[in-house]
mmCIF file of C-alpha atoms in Angstrom:
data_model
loop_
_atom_site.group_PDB
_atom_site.id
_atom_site.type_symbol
_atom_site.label_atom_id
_atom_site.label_comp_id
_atom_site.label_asym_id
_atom_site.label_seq_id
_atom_site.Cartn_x
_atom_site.Cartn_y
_atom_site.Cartn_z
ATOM 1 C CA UNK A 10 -4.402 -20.012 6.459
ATOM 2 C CA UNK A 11 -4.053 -17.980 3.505
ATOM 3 C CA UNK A 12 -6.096 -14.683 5.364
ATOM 4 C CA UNK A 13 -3.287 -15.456 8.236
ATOM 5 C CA UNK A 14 -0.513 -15.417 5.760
ATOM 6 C CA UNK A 15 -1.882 -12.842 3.580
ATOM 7 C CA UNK A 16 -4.040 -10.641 5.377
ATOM 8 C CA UNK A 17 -3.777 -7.798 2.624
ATOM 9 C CA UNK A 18 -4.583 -10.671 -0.376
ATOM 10 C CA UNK A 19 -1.547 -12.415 -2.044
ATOM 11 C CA UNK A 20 -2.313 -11.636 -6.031
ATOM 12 C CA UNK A 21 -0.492 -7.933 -5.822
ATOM 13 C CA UNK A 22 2.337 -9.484 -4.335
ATOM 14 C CA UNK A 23 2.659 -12.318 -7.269
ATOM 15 C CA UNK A 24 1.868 -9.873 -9.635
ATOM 16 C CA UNK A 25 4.241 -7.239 -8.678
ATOM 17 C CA UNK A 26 7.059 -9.241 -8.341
ATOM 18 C CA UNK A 27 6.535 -10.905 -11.684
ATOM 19 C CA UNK A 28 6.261 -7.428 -13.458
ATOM 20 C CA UNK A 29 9.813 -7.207 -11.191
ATOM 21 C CA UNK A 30 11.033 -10.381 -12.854
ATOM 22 C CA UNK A 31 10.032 -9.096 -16.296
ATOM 23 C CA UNK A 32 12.100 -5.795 -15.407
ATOM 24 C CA UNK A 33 14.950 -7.698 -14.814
ATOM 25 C CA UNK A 34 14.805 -10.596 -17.652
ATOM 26 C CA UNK A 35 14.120 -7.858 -20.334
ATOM 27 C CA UNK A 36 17.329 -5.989 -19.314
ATOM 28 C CA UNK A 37 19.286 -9.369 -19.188
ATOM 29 C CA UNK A 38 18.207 -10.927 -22.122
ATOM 30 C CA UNK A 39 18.855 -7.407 -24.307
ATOM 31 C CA UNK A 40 21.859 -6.065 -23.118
ATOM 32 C CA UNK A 41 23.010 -8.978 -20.548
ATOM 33 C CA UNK A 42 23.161 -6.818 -17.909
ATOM 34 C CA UNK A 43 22.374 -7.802 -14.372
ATOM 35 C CA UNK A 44 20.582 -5.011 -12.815
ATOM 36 C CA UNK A 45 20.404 -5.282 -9.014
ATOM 37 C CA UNK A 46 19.136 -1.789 -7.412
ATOM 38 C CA UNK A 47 22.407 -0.622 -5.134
ATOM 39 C CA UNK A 48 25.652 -0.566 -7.100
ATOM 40 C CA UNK A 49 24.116 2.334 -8.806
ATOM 41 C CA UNK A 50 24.467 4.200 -5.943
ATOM 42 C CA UNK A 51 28.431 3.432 -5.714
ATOM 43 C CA UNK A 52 28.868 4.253 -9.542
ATOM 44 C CA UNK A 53 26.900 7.431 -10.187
ATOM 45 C CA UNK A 54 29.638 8.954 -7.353
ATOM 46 C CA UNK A 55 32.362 7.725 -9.541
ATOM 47 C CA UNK A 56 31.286 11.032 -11.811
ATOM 48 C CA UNK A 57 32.409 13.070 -9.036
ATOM 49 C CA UNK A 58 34.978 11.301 -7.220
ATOM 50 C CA UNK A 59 38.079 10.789 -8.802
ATOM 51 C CA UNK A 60 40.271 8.105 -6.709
ATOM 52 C CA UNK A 61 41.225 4.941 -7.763
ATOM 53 C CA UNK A 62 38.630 3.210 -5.954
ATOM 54 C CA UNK A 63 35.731 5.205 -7.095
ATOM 55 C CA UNK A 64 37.136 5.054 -10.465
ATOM 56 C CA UNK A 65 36.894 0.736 -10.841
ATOM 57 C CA UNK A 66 36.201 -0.458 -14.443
ATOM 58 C CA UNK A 67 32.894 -2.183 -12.939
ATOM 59 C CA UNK A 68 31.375 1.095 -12.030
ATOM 60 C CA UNK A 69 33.032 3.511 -14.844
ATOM 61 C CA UNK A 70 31.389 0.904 -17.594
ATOM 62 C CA UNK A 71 28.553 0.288 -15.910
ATOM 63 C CA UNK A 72 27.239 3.546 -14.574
ATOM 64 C CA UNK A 73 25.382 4.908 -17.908
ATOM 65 C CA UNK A 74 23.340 2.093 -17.763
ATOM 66 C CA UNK A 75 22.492 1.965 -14.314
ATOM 67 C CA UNK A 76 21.049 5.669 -13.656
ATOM 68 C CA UNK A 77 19.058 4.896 -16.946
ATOM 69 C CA UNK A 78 18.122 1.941 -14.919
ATOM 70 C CA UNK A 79 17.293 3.667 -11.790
ATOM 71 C CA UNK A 80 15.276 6.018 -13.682
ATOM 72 C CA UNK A 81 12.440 4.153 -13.906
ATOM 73 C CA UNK A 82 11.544 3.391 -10.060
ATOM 74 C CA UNK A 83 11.122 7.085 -9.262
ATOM 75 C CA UNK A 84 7.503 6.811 -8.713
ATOM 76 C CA UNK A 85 6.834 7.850 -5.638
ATOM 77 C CA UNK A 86 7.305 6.463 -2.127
ATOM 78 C CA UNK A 87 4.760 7.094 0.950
ATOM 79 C CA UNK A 88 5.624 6.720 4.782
ATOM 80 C CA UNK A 89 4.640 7.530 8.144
ATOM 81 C CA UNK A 90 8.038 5.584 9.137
ATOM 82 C CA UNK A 91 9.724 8.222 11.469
ATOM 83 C CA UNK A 92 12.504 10.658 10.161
ATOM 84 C CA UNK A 93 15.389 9.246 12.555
ATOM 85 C CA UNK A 94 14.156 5.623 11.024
ATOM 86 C CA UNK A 95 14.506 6.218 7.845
ATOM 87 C CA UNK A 96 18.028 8.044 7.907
ATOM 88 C CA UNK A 97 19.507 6.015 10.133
ATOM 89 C CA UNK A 98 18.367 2.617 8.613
ATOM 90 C CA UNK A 99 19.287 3.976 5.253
ATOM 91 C CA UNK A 100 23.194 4.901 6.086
ATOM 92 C CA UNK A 101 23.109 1.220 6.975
ATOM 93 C CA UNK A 102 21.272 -0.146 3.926
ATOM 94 C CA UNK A 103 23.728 2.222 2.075
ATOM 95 C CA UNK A 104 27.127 0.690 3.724
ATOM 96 C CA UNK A 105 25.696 -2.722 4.038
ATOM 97 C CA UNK A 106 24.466 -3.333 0.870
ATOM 98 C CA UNK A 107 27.786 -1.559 -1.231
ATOM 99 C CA UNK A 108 30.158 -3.702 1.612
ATOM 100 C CA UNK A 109 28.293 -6.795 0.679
ATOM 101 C CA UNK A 110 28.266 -5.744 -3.315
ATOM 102 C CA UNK A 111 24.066 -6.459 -2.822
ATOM 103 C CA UNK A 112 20.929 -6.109 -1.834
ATOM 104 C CA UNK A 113 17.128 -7.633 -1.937
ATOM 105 C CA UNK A 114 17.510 -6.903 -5.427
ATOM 106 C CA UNK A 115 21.160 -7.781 -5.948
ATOM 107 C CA UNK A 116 21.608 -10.544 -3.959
ATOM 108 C CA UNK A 117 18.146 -11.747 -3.392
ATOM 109 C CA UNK A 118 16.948 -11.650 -7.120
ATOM 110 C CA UNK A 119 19.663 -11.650 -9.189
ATOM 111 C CA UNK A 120 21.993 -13.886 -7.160
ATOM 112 C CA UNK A 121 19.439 -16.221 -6.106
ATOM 113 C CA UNK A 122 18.600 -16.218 -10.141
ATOM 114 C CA UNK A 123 22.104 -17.181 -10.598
ATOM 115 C CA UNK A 124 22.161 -19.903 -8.264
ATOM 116 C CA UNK A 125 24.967 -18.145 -6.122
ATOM 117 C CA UNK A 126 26.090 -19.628 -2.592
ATOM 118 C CA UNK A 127 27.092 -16.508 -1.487
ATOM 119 C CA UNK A 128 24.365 -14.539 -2.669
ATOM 120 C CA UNK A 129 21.879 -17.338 -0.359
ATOM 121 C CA UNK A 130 24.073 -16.515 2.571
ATOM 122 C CA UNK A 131 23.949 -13.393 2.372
ATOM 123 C CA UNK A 132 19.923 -13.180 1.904
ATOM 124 C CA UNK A 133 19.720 -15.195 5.404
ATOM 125 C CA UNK A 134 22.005 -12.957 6.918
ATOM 126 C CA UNK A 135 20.148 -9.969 5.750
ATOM 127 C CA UNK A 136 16.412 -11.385 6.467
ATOM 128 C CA UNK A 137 17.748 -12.767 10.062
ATOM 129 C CA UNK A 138 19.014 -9.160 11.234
ATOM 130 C CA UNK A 139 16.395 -7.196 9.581
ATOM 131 C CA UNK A 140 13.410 -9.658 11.016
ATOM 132 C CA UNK A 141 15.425 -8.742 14.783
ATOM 133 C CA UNK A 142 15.482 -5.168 14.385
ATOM 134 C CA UNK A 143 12.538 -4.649 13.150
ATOM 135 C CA UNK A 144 11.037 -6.861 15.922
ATOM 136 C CA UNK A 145 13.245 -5.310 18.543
ATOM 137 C CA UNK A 146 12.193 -1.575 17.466
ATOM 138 C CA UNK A 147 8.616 -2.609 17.226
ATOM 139 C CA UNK A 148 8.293 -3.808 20.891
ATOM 140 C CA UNK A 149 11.025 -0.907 22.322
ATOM 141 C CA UNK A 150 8.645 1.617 20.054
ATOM 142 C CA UNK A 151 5.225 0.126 20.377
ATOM 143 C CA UNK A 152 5.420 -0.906 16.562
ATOM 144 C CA UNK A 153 3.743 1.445 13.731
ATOM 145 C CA UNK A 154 0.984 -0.665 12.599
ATOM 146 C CA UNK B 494 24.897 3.324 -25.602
ATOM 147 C CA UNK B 495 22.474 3.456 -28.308
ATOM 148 C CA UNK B 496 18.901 5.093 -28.479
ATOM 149 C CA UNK B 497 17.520 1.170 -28.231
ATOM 150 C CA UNK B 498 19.496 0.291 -25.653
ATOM 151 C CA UNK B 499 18.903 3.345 -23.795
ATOM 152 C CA UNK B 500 15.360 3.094 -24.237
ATOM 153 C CA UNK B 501 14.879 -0.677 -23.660
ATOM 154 C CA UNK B 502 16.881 0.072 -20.000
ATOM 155 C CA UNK B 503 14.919 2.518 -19.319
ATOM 156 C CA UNK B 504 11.059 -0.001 -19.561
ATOM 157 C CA UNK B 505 13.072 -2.509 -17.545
ATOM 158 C CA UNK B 506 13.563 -0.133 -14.561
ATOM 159 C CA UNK B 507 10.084 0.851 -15.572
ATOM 160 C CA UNK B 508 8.989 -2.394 -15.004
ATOM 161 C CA UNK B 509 10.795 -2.963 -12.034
ATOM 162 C CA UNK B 510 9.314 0.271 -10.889
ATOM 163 C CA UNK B 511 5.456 -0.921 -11.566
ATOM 164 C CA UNK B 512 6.582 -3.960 -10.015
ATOM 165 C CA UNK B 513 7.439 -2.586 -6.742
ATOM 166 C CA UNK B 514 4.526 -0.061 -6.729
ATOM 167 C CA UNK B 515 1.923 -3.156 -7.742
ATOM 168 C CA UNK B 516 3.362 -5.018 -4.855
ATOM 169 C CA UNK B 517 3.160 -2.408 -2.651
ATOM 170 C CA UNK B 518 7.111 -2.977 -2.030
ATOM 171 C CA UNK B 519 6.883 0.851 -2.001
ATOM 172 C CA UNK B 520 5.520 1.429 1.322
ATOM 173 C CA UNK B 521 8.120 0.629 4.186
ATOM 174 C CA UNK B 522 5.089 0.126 5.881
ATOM 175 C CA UNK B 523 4.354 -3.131 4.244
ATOM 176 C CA UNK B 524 8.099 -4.241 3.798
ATOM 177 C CA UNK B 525 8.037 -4.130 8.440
ATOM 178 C CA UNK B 526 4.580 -5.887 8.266
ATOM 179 C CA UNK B 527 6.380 -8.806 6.808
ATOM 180 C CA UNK B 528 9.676 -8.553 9.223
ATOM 181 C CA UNK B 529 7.362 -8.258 11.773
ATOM 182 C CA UNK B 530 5.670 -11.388 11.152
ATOM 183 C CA UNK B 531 2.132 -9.679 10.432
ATOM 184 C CA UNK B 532 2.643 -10.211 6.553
ATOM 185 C CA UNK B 533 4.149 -12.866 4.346
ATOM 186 C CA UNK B 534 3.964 -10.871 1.347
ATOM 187 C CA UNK B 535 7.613 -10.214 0.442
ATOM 188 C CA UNK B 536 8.311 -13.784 -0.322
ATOM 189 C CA UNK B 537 5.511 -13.795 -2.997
ATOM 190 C CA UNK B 538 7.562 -10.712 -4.508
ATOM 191 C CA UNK B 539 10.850 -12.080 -4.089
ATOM 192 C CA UNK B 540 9.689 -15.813 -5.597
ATOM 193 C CA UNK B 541 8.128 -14.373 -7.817
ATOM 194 C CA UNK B 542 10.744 -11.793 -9.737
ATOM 195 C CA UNK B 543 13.617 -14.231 -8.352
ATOM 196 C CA UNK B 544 11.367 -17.353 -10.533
ATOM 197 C CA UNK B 545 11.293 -15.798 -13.757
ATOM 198 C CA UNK B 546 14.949 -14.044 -13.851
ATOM 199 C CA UNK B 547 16.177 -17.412 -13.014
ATOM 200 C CA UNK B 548 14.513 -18.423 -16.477
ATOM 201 C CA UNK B 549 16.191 -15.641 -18.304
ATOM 202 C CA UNK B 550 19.529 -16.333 -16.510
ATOM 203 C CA UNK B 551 19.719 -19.998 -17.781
ATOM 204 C CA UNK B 552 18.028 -19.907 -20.843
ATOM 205 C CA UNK B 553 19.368 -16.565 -22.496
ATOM 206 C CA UNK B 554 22.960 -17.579 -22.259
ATOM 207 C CA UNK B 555 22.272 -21.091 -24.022
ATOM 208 C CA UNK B 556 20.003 -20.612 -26.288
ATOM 209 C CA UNK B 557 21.553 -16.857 -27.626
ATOM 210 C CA UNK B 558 24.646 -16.154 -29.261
ATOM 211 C CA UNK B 559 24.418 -13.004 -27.444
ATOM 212 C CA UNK B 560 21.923 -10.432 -26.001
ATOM 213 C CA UNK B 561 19.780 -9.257 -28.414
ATOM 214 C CA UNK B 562 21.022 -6.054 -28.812
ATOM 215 C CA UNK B 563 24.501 -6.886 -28.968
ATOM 216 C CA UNK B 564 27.351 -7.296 -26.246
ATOM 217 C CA UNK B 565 27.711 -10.018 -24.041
ATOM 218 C CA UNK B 566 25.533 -11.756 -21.489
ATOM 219 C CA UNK B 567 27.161 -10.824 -17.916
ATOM 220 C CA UNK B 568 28.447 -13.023 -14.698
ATOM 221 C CA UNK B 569 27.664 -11.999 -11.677
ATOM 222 C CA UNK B 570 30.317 -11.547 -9.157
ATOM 223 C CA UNK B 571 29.852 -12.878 -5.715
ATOM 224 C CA UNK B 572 32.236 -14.119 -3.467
ATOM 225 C CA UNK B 573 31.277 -15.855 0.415
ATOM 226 C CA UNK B 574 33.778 -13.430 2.658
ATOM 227 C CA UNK B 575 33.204 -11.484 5.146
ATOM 228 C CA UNK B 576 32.543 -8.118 3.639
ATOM 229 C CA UNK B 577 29.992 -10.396 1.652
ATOM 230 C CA UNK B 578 27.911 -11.584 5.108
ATOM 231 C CA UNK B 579 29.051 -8.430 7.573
ATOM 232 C CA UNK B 580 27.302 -6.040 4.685
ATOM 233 C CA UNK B 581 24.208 -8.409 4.516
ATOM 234 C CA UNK B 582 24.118 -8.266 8.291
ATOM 235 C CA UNK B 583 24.205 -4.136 8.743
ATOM 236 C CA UNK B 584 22.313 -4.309 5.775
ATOM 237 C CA UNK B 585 19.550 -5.798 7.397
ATOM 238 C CA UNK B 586 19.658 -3.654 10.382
ATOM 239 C CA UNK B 587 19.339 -0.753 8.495
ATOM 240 C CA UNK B 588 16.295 -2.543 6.379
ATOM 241 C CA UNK B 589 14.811 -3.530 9.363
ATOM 242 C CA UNK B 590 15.305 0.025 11.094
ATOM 243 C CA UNK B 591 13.843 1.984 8.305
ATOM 244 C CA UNK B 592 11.588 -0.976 5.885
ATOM 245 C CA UNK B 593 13.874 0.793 2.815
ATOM 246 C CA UNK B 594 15.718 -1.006 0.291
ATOM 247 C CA UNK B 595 17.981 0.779 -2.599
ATOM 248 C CA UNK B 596 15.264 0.082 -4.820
ATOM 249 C CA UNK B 597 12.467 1.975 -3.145
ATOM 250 C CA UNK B 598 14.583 4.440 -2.035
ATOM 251 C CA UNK B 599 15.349 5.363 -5.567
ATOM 252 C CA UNK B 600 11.629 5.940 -5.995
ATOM 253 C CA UNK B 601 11.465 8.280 -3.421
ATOM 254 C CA UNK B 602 13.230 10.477 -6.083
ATOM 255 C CA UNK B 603 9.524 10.887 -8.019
ATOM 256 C CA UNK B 604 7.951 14.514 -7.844
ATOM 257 C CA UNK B 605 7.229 15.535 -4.855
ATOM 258 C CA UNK B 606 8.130 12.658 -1.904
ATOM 259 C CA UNK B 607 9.647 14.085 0.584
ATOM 260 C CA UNK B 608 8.886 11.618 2.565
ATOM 261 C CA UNK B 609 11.287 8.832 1.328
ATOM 262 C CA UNK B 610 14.347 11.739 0.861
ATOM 263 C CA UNK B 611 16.074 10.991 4.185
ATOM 264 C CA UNK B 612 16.460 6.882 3.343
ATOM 265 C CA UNK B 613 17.626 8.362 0.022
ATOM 266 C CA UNK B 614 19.579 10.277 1.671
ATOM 267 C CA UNK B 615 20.723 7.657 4.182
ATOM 268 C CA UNK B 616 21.738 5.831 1.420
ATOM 269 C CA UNK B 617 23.748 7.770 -0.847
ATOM 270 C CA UNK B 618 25.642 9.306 2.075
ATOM 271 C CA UNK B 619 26.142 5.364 3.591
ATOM 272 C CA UNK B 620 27.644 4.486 -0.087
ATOM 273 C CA UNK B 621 29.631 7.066 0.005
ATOM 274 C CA UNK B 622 31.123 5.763 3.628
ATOM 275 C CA UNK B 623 31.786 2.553 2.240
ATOM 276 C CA UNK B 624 33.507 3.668 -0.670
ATOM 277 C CA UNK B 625 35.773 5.731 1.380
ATOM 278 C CA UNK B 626 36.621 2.850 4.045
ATOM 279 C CA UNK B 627 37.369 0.708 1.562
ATOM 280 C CA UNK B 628 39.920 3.020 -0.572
ATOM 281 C CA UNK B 629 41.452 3.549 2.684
ATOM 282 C CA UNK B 630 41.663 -0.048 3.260
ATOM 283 C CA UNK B 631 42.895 -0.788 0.253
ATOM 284 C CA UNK B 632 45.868 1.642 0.555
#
């Protein structure tokens, strides 16, 4: 059951997403800031854009921290996922998530932390189309694994 | 912001950081194993970062005066509209096209990863759109 669930092991998975959960605790319980992973990509633009929109108090007061913030993940990332993939899922995981003010992070950590309705909603909404597409591409594609 | 602030931001998105790369969250790879079905992973991640920031959500704001370095404890916004649920759902098409989330993406940024640049880039440029539709929209 657990090898069918987990065929990779399970303990990096708990682990990592505690160390995830310390991230974001730490940063909450310091500066009471909650740090999901997208709005910093609306409010580092509001350095170089100047309309109204761009210029919103919640990005303007918010953006210091947030590229701080974003620092910190720049690790590394690793794929064989092909090019057109990857920039064609990301301009929708860049509209998407800024149109629905979340992501997995946003919505699925810190608004599921915060006991948010909306925030549940819109993690079912985002795990139902993502499980389609990705099941979709994999059968039209002959999946990557 | 102060040096401690500044700093103590900084080992949270650290942490997050280590976090993703423990979990192997980093690897779009893994992230279509489990919308494929072939991995159940991600929920262990989720539970498990979503489990303990619940803790600090509830207990910091009753049991603190304030954050510990000063300010006030936030409130996330989050309203059940349409942008709300029509995001989530391109959202996931996009997450399910590519296995790339903001966070991730943002690592891509590290020395040398070409490799992630085009999500990055994805993302950014799909911000951007957003932004844009919605000033218009708001005119």
């Amino acid at each position: 059951m657990i090898d069918t669930l987990f065929p990779t092991g399970w303990a990096h998975y708990l682990a990592g997403g505690l160390l995830i959960g310390t991230g974001v605790s730490l940063l909450y319980l310091a500066l009471g800031a909650i740090g999901g992973m997208s709005t910093v990509f609306s409010s580092t633009w509001s350095w170089l854009l100047r309309g109204p929109w761009w210029q919103q108090a919640r990005f303007v007061e918010s953006r210091q921290w947030r590229l701080w913030l974003a620092w910190g993940p720049s690790a590394g990332l690793h794929t064989q996922v092909p090019v057109w993939r990857l920039g064609l899922g990301g301009l929708l995981v860049g509209f998407g998530a800024r149109l629905s003010n979340g992501c997995t992070s946003g919505h699925g950590i810190c608004g599921l932390a915060s006991l948010q309705a909306p925030a549940l909603a819109a993690v079912l909404t985002f795990m139902a189309t993502g499980i389609l597409t990705a099941h979709l591409v994999a059968r039209l594609a002959g999946g990557l694994a | 912001m102060n040096a401690r602030q500044i700093l103590v931001t900084v080992a949270s998105g650290l942490l997050f950081g280590l976090g993703l790369a423990v979990s192997t969250m980093l690897s779009p790879e893994v992230v279509l194993s489990f919308l494929e079905f072939r991995d159940a992973g991600l929920l262990l991640v989720m539970g498990g970062a979503m489990g303990l920031a619940l803790l600090a959500y509830q207990w910091g704001p009753r049991r603190l005066r304030q954050p510990w370095l000063g300010g006030a404890f936030d409130r996330r916004q989050a309203r059940l509209d349409r942008d709300t649920l029509l995001g989530a759902a391109l959202f996931g098409v996009g997450w399910g096209l590519s296995g790339v989330c903001p966070g991730p993406a943002i690592a891509s940024l590290g020395a040398g990863n070409i490799e992630g640049w085009p999500a990055l880039l994805g993302i950014v440029v799909g911000a951007w759109l957003q932004g844009v539709w919605a000033a218009r929209r708001a005119r």
